[in-house]
């Protein structure tokens, strides 16, 4: 168990190195650089090339690609994530400033979608073929196939413009600081983000539960004289949860970086909207850092999933 | 009612409804399971053996139901009409696993992979007794020991995948025997096991029968097992019982052409490689497109026009009955 954990954590290092290099390379191959974004096209056209070079040199953009990557990597290893090319603010500050907003949003969505997804999926499987099951199946199909931003826009149309219940976006109003003040802002983005996730988890847990219900051990459980709730929930649900939990866990890192669109729709000041801005302005230190963190989260979560499945399923051996 | 009978089944009909078609899987069978005796139910695949067993336990799949007939359990507290109990009602559940229990074909899939063997045995005791948790554990260890599982104190915490096939079936039997049932229904309990393990499992079942006076309803298509274990034999074909009697009646003096054909189709160890094995001609009819009258008639060498009408059960002696227009003479 311990050797397994150590081995898995050690493997993370070369994988992170390789992936960060790939991302850096991708950015390098993208046309344009931060300087071309910072200076207006009119001035850019008339500027002295020597002057442009000076700006590039000041930002450290004139070094060859590999040297820049090495410098960046050296900084990261020392805990120095660099500075935003536009504002000069340390990236550490930007991340710590933005991350809580994203975590607030995605944690809410994960919790809501896990509870409702598994609940509706299991009920749907138990009442297979009923009106409720068909309605949930239809809703699930819609939830999976309609893009999130459409849900977002529809929600704004309904709750902000027609019903006037909720604010259109943002996270805070000036002068208000407490969580209760933030809550009205949080509701819509969280629910819209959850909607798609609930749909996916529901479809999956329904299928998994149906599969479990057809297994022989359910008949054995009944043959012991157990009541139906125990047969379904202690025996059926417990077995059906294993793949569902894995699916949910794989969504965790996606939510760190994957709330991009929702954050855009609701002007949510999270990592996602920062990421979009940074990509547009070729602000590569920020793009690198966010991509690097997301990569790390994905790799780390997949390791956690392995530990967790071993815990859930006695048949899984980690060695 | 004779008081040596523990379960009597009378004219049981269990039908399956799929795609608006009706499969008369069990079409009017009557038999008795006697106290402390072994009843073997034999027949080809799909003849309704398992459905009959599931009907007694009320464990039928969703698309099927008991259409007609009586299943009476003669308990110590009086007769209980199982077919009239609610499928998953409290009364039926009190009988299942306690008075009548069941073991299945494949012990790997019949055990829940995510719970320890101890948990699964103890669960049965929990729902039928008032024992405390620690007492249930002791009881489970005792059961595993009785089933011949070595180191039961350790193995009780292990999971099904850590057991071998034979051990799993032993654990399954421990689970079924947990509350000292009056009747143990075994649905082809050794089909998924090696031949040597099969013998051990049957030996164990026979031992338990003697020790606890448990009646056994054994579904099998192994005629060797029937000779070894059975007190009574029921031969089924296409949802009907074609012959019913003691093991001597049926195996020594088979009256129904189907029983005779079944016995002739089995190679006998020691008779050498030149023995004549006579397969039954043709194949079982489509259950949705049944022949008229006697179901075996199209494959029967003795069939004539009278076989277009279903024969009634006729007695040969007071233990032996047959459903045939031309019962065979004793050879």
PDB file of C-alpha atoms in Angstrom, chain B residues 2 50 69 85 92 108 124 173 225 242 290 297 311 318:
ATOM      1  CA  UNK B   2     -50.433 -37.125   5.181  1.00  0.00           C
ATOM      2  CA  UNK B  50     -36.110 -23.914 -11.901  1.00  0.00           C
ATOM      3  CA  UNK B  69     -52.626 -24.041  -8.245  1.00  0.00           C
ATOM      4  CA  UNK B  85     -48.965 -14.778   0.344  1.00  0.00           C
ATOM      5  CA  UNK B  92     -43.375 -14.634   2.822  1.00  0.00           C
ATOM      6  CA  UNK B 108     -19.673 -16.808  -7.741  1.00  0.00           C
ATOM      7  CA  UNK B 124     -29.720 -14.068   7.187  1.00  0.00           C
ATOM      8  CA  UNK B 173     -24.987 -23.620   1.897  1.00  0.00           C
ATOM      9  CA  UNK B 225     -26.636 -37.941  -8.448  1.00  0.00           C
ATOM     10  CA  UNK B 242     -44.365 -37.017 -16.808  1.00  0.00           C
ATOM     11  CA  UNK B 290     -46.343 -26.545 -28.556  1.00  0.00           C
ATOM     12  CA  UNK B 297     -45.462 -37.439 -28.592  1.00  0.00           C
ATOM     13  CA  UNK B 311     -53.134 -38.037 -20.906  1.00  0.00           C
ATOM     14  CA  UNK B 318     -49.398 -46.054  -4.561  1.00  0.00           C
TER      15      UNK B 318
END
